[in-house]
Coordinates of C-alpha atoms in Angstrom, one line a residue:
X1 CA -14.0 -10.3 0.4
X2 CA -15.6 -11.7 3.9
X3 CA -14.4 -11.2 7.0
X4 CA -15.5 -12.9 10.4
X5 CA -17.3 -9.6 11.0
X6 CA -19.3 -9.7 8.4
X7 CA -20.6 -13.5 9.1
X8 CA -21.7 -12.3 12.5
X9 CA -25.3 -12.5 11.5
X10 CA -24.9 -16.2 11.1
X11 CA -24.3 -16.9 14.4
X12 CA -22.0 -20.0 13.1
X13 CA -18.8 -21.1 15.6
X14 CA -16.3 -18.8 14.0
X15 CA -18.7 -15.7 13.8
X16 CA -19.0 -16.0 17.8
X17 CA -15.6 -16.0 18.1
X18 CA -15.3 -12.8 16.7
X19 CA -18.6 -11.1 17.6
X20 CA -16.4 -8.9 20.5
X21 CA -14.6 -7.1 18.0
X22 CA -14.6 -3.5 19.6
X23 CA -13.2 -0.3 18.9
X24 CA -9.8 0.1 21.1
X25 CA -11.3 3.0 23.1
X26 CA -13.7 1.1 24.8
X27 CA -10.1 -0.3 26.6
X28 CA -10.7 1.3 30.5
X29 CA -9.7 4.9 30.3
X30 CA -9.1 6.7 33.3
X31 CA -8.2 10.5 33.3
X32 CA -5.8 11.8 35.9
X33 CA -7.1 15.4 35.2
X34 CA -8.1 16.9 37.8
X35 CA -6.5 14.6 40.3
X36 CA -3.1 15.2 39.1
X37 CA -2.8 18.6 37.9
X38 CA -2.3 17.7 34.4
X39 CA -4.6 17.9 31.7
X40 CA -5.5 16.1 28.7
X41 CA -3.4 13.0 30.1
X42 CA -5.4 9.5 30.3
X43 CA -4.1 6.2 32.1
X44 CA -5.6 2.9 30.4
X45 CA -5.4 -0.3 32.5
X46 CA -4.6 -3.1 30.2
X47 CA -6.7 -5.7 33.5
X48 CA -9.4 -2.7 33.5
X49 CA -9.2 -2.8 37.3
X50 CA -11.3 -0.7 39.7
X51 CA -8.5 1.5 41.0
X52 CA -9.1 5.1 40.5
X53 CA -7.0 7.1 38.6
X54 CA -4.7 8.5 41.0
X55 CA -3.5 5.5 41.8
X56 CA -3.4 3.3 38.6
X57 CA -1.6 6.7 37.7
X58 CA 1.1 6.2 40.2
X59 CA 2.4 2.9 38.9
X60 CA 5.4 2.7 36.5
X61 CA 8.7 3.1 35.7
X62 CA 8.8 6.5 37.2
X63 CA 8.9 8.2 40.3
X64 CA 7.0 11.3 40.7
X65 CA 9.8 13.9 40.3
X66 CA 11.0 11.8 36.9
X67 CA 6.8 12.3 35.8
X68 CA 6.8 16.0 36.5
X69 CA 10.5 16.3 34.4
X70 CA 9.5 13.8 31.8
X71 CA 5.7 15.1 31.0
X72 CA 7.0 19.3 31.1
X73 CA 9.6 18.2 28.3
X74 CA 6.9 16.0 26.2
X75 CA 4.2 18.7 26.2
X76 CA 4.9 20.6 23.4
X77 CA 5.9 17.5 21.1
X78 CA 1.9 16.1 21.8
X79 CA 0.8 15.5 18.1
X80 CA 3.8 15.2 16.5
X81 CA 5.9 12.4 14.9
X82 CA 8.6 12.2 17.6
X83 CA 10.7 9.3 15.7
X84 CA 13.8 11.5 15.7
X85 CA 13.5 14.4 17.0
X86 CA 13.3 14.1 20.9
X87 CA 16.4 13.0 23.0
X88 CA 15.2 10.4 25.3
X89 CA 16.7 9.1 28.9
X90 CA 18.3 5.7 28.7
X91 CA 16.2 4.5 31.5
X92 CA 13.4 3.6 29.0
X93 CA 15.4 1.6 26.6
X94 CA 16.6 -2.0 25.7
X95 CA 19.9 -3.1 25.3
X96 CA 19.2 -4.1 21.9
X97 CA 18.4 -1.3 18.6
X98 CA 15.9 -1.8 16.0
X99 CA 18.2 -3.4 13.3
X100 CA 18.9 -6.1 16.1
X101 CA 15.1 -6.0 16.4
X102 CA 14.6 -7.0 12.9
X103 CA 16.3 -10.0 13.3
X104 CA 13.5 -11.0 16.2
X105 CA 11.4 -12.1 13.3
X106 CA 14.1 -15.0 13.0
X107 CA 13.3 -16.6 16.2
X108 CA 10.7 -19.1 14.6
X109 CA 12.0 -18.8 11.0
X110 CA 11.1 -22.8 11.3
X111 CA 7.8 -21.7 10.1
X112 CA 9.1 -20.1 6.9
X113 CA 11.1 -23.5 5.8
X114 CA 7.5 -25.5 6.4
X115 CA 5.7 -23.1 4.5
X116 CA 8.5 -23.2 1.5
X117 CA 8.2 -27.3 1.8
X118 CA 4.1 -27.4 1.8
X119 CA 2.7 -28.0 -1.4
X120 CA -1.0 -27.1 -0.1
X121 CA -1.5 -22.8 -1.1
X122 CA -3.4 -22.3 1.9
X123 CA -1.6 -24.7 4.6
X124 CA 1.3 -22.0 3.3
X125 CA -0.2 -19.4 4.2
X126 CA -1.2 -20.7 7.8
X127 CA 2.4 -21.2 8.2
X128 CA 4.0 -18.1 7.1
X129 CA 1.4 -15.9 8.7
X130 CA 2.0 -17.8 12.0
X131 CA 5.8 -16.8 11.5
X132 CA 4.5 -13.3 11.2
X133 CA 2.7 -13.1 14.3
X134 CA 5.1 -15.2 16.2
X135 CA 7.3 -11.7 16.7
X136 CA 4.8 -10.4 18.4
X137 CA 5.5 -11.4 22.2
X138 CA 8.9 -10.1 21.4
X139 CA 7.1 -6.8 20.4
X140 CA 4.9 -6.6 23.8
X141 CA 8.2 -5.5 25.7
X142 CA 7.8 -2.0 26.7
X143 CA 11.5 -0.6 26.7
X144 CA 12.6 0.9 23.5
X145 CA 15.3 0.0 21.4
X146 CA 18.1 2.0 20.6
X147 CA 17.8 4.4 16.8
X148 CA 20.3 2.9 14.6
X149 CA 23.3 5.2 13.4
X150 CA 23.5 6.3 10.1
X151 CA 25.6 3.1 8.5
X152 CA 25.0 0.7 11.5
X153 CA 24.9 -2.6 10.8
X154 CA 23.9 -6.1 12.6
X155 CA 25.1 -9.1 11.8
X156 CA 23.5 -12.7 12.5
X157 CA 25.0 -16.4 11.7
X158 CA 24.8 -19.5 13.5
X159 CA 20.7 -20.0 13.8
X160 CA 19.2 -22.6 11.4
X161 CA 21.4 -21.8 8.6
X162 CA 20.5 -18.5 7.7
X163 CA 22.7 -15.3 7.1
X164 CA 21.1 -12.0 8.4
X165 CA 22.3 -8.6 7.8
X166 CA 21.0 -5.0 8.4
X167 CA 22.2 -1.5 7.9
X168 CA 20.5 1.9 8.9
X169 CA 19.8 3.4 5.4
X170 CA 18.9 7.1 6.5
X171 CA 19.4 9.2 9.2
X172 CA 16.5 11.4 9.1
X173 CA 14.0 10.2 8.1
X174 CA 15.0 6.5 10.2
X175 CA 15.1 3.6 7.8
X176 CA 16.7 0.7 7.8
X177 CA 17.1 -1.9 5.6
X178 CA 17.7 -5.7 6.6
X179 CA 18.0 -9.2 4.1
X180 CA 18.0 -12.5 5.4
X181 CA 18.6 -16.0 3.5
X182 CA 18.6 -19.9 4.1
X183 CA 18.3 -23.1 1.8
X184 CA 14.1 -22.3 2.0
X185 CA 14.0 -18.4 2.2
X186 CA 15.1 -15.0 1.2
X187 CA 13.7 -12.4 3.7
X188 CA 13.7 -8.4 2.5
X189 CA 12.4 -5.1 4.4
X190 CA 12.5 -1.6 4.6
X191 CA 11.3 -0.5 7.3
X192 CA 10.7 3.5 8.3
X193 CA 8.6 4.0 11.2
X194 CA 6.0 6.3 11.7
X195 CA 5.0 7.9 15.0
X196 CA 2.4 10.5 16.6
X197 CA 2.6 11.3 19.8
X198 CA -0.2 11.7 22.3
X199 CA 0.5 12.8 25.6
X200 CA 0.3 9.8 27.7
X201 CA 0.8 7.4 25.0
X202 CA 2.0 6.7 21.2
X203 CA 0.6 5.1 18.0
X204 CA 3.2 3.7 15.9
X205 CA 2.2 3.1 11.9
X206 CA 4.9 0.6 10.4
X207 CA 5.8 2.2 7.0
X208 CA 7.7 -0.5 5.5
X209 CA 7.8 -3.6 3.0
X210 CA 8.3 -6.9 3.8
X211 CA 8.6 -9.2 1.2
X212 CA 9.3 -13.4 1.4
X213 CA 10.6 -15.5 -1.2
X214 CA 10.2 -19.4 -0.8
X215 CA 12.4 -20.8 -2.6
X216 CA 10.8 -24.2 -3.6
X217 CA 8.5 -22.7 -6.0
X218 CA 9.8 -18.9 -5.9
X219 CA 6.4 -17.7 -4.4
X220 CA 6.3 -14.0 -3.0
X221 CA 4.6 -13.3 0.0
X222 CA 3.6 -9.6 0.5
X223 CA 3.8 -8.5 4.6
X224 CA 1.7 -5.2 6.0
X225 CA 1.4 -5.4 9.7
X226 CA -1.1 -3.4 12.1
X227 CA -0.6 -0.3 13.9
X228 CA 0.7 -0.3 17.3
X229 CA 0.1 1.8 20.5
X230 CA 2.3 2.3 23.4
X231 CA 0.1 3.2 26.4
X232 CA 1.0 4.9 29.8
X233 CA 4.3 6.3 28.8
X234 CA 4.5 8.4 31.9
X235 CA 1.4 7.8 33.8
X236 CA 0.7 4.1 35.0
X237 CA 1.8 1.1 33.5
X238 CA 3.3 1.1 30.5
X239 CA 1.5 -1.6 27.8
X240 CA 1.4 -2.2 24.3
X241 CA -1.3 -3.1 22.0
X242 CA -1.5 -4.0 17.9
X243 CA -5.3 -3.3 17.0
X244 CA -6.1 -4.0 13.4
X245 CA -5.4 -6.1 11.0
X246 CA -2.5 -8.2 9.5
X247 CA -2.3 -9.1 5.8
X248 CA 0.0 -11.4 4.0
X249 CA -0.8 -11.6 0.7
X250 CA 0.9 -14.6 -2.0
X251 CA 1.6 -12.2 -5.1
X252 CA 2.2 -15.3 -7.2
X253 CA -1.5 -16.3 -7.1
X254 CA -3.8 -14.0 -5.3
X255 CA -4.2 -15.8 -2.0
X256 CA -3.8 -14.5 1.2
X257 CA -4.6 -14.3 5.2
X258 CA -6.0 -11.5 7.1
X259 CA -6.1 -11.8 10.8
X260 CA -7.7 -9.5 13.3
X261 CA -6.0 -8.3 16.4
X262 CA -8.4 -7.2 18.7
X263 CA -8.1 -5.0 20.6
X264 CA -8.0 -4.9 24.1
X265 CA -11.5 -4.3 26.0
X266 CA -12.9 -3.4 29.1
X267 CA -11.1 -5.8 31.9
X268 CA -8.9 -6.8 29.7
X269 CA -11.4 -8.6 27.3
X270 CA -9.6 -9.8 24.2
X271 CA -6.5 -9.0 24.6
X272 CA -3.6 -10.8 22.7
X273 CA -6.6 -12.4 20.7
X274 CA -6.2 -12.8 16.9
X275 CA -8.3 -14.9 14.5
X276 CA -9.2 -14.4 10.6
X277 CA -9.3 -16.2 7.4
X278 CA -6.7 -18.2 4.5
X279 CA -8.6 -16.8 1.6
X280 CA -8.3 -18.2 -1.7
X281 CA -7.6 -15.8 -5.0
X282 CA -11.4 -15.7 -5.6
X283 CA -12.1 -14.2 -1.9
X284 CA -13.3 -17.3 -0.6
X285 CA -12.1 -18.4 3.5
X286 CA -10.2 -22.0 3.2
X287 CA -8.5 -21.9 6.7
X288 CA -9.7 -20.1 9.9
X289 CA -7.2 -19.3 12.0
X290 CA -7.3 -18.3 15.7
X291 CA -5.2 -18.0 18.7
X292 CA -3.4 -15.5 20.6
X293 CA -0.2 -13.6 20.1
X294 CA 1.1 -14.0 23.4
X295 CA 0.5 -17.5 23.3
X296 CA -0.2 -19.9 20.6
X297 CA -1.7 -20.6 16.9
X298 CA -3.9 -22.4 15.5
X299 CA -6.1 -23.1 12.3
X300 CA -9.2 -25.6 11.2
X301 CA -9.7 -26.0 7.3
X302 CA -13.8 -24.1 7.0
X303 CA -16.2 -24.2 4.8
X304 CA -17.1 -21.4 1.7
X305 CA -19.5 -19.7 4.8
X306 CA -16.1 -19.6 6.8
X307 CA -17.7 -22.6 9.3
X308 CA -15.2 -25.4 10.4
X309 CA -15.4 -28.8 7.9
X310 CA -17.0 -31.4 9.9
X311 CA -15.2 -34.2 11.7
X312 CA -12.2 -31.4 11.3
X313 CA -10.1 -30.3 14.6
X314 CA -8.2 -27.1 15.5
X315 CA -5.0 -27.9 15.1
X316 CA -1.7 -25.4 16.4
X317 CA 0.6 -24.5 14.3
X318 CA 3.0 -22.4 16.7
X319 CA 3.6 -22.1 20.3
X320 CA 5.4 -19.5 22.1
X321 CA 8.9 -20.9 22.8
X322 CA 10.4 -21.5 26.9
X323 CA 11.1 -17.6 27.7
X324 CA 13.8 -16.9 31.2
X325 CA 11.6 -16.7 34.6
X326 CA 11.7 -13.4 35.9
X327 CA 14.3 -11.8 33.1
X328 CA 15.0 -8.2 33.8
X329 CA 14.6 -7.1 30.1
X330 CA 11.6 -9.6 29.3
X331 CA 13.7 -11.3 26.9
X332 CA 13.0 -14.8 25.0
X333 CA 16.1 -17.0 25.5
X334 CA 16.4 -16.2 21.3
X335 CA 16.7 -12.2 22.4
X336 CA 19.6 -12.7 24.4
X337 CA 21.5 -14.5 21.8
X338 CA 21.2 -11.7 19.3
X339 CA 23.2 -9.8 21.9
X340 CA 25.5 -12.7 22.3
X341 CA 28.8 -13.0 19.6
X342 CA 27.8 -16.8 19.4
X343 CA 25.7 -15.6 17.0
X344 CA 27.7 -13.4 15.1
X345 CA 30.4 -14.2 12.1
X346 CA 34.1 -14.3 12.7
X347 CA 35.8 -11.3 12.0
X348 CA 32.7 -8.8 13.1
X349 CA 32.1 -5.4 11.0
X350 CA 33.1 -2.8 13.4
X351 CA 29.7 -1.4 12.7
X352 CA 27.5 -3.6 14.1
X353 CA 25.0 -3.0 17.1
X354 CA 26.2 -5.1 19.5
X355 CA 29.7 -3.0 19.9
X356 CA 27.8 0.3 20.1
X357 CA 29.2 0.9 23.7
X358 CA 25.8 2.5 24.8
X359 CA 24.2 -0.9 24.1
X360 CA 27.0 -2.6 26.3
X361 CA 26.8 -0.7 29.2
X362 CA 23.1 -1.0 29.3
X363 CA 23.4 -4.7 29.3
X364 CA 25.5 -4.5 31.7
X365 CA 23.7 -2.6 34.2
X366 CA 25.8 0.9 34.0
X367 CA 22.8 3.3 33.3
X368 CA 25.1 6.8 34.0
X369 CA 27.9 5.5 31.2
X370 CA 25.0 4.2 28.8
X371 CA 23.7 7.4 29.0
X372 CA 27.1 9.3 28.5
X373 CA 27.9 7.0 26.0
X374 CA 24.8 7.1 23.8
X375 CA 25.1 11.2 24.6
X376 CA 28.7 10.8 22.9
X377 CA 27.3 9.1 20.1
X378 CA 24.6 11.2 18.9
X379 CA 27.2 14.3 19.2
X380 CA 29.5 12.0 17.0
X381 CA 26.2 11.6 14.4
X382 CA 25.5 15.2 14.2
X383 CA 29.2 16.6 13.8
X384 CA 30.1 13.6 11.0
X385 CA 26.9 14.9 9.0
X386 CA 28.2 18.7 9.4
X387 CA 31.5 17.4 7.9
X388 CA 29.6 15.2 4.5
X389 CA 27.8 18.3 4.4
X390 CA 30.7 20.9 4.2
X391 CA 32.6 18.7 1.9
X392 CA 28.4 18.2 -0.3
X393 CA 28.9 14.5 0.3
X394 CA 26.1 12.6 0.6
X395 CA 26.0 8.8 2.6
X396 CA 25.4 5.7 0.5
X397 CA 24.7 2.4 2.2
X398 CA 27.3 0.0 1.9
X399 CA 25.0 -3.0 1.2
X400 CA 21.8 -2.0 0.2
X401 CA 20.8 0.4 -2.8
X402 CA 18.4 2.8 -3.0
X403 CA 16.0 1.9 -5.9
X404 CA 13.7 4.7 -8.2
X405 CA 10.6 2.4 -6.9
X406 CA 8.3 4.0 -3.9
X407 CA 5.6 2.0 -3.1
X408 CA 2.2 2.7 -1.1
X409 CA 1.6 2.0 2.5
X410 CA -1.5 2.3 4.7
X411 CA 0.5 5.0 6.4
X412 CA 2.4 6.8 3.6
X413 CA 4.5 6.4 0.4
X414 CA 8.2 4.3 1.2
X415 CA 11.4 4.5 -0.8
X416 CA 12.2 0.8 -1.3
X417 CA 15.9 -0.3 -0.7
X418 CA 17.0 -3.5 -2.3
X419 CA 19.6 -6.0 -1.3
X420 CA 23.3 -5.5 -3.1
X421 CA 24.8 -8.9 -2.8
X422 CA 27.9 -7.4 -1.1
X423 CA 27.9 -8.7 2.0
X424 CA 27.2 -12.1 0.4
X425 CA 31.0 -11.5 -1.5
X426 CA 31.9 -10.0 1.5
X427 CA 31.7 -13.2 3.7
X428 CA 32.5 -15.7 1.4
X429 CA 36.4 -13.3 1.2
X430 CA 36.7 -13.2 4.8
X431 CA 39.2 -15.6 6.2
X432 CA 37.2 -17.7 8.7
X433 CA 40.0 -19.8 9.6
X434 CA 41.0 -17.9 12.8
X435 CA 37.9 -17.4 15.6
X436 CA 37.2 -14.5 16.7
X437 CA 36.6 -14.5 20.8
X438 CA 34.8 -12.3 23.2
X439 CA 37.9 -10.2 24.3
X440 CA 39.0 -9.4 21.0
X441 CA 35.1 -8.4 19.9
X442 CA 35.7 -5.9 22.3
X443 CA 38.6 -4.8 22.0
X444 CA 36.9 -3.1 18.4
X445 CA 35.8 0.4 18.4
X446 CA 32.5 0.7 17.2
X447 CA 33.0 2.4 14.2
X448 CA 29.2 2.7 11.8
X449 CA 30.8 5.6 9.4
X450 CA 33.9 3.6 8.2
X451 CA 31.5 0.8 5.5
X452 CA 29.0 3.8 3.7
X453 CA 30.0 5.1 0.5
X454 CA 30.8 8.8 0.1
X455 CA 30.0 10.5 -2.9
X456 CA 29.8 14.0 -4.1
X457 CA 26.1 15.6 -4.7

């Protein structure tokens, strides 16, 4: 199959536009060895300025004494997976955890009902790939989200008709599970991150399966996402950056889209840019699409050679949304509501995320109780596994179910979770007929062990 790298030699419009495809390391390095007294540690400046080391070094969330702390703990976890196994200070996360940041990819699920309501393959494609990438200036926020509790749940209602619901699967390793479902779309994942640490920054590999149904036709879209890095953890500013490529592939018929994220350059050259092909089942490039994810999509039907039709336009198919001026967490006005209990159904599930009282005080500003409080939590987590494992229990998800299939990722073999139909039953029994308000939401404990299943090994 061609790519716009290998069309370079043409010298044709869309070949140009890709012809600065670079390795990431050719991003501005700078080492602080030598300068700071620590070795091996790098600083990359996402604008490439001219500032040495020291100084680019000195930017950041952290103040020198917090550095020093911070990068004597890290040391010895340097080329490891560090998903689970390092306690982290609360100052570096998000009010928000990764089942709530699943639900992100709802914020333009507009995208997904055009795609189930084209009839042209490839127009599909264009617009369920642009739904894909749209997360992505969610995903450039640099504070982390919170790790799930084993049997945590999140809950989402009241945006374009669909029904969201996700549960953390495992414990160790982290998965979570999440389904999602309107008049157009059914939306499944497992998702188990992968991690190696590097010192001064991160890669993260996304072990997981997306998969799309549209309902129209039942067409199955197949999701695998690009690597991400997380750069200047301690040293400088913290930035993130996808490099790679993005593949959505329509198992019905063969087609599918693979777009490019470049990777950011010296100066800042590239950054946030993606562009690739719609290919047809026969390899052939349809659509060129191009753009960038921090701002906006757009795609030009092309010739077999992958050159734009003549007296054809570049048209945009997705735009980044109004986001809050100057909001302290970087949030899209869509990432405060999956905090908000506007969006969540009447009679919440003591489970979910947005009662985890670690969360809440974050939120709210109270970084010593967030800190206690997510302290108190994982304590909770460790002694209520002690206790299944004294009595050979073993934790079953309450609404997904582990399945025999393991599939392959470009990062290693998944177990695949599958969607149970519970929590379907579940709503549709729940009296709705009283509302649920703000003061009584939190007058519930959170409570993530109550919903899984126990059962004896």
């Amino acid at each position: 199959m061609g790519t716009p790298n290998d069309k370079e030699n043409k010298a044709g419009f869309f070949a140009a536009m890709t012809s600065g495809f670079s390795m990431f390391s050719s991003a501005m390095h700078r080492s602080v060895n030598g300068l700071l007294g620590y070795e091996g540690v790098e600083v990359i400046n996402p604008e490439g300025g001219k500032e040495d080391a020291e100084e680019e070094a000195q930017r950041g969330r952290w103040r020198q004494e917090e550095r020093d702390s911070y990068w004597k703990m890290m040391q010895k976890y340097i080329g490891s997976d560090i998903t689970s196994m390092v306690t982290l200070p609360v100052l570096i996360f998000e009010p928000m955890t990764m089942l709530q940041k699943m639900a992100e990819l709802m914020e333009y699920s507009h995208l997904l009902d055009q795609a189930d309501e084209c009839e042209d393959p490839y127009m599909r494609l264009v617009y369920a790939s642009s739904w894909a990438i749209s997360v992505y200036f969610a995903y450039q926020r640099t504070l982390k989200p919170f790790n799930p509790i084993l049997g945590e749940t999140y809950e989402l209602v009241n945006h374009r008709g669909i029904t969201f619901i996700s549960e953390q699967v495992s414990h160790h390793p982290p998965m979570s599970a999440g389904h999602a479902e309107n008049e157009h779309f059914t939306y499944d994942v497992t998702s188990k991150l992968k991690t190696k640490f590097l010192g001064n920054s991160v890669d993260v590999y996304p072990v997981g399966r997306t998969r799309v149904t549209l309902k129209r036709d039942g067409v199955v879209l197949d999701l695998v996402p690009p690597p991400t890095k997380v750069n200047n953890l301690i040293f400088g500013r913290t930035w993130v950056d996808s490099p790679g490529e993005m593949v959505m592939t329509n198992l019905t018929t063969g087609d599918k889209v693979v777009l490019y994220f470049q990777p950011c350059g010296w100066f800042g050259a590239n950054r946030y840019e993606v562009d690739g092909y719609v290919y047809n089942a026969d390899e052939e490039p349809k659509i060129l699409m191009t753009g960038k994810w921090s701002e906006s999509l757009s795609y030009q039907p092309c010739d077999s050679e992958g050159e734009p039709l003549p007296g054809t336009e570049l048209k945009e198919v997705w735009h980044v949304a109004e986001t809050p001026p100057n909001d302290k967490f970087q949030y899209t006005y869509f990432a405060h509501k999956l905090n908000s209990f506007d969006t969540a159904p009447k009679k919440l599930l003591a489970s979910d995320s947005r009662l985890r009282p670690d969360r809440w005080a974050l939120e709210k500003g109270d970084l010593s109780k967030a800190g206690a409080e997510k302290s108190s939590l994982e304590e909770r987590q460790r002694a209520e596994k002690r206790n299944r494992e004294a009595k050979a229990h073993n934790f079953k998800p309450k609404w997904f179910d582990m399945t025999e299939e393991v599939t392959t990722t470009p990062w290693g073999e998944l177990e695949i979770y599958r969607y149970n139909g519970k929590y379907t039953e579940h709503r549709n029994a729940v009296d709705t007929s009283d509302a649920i308000v703000i003061d009584d939401v939190q007058s519930i404990e959170f409570d993530p062990w109550q919903y899984g299943d126990l059962s004896e090994e």
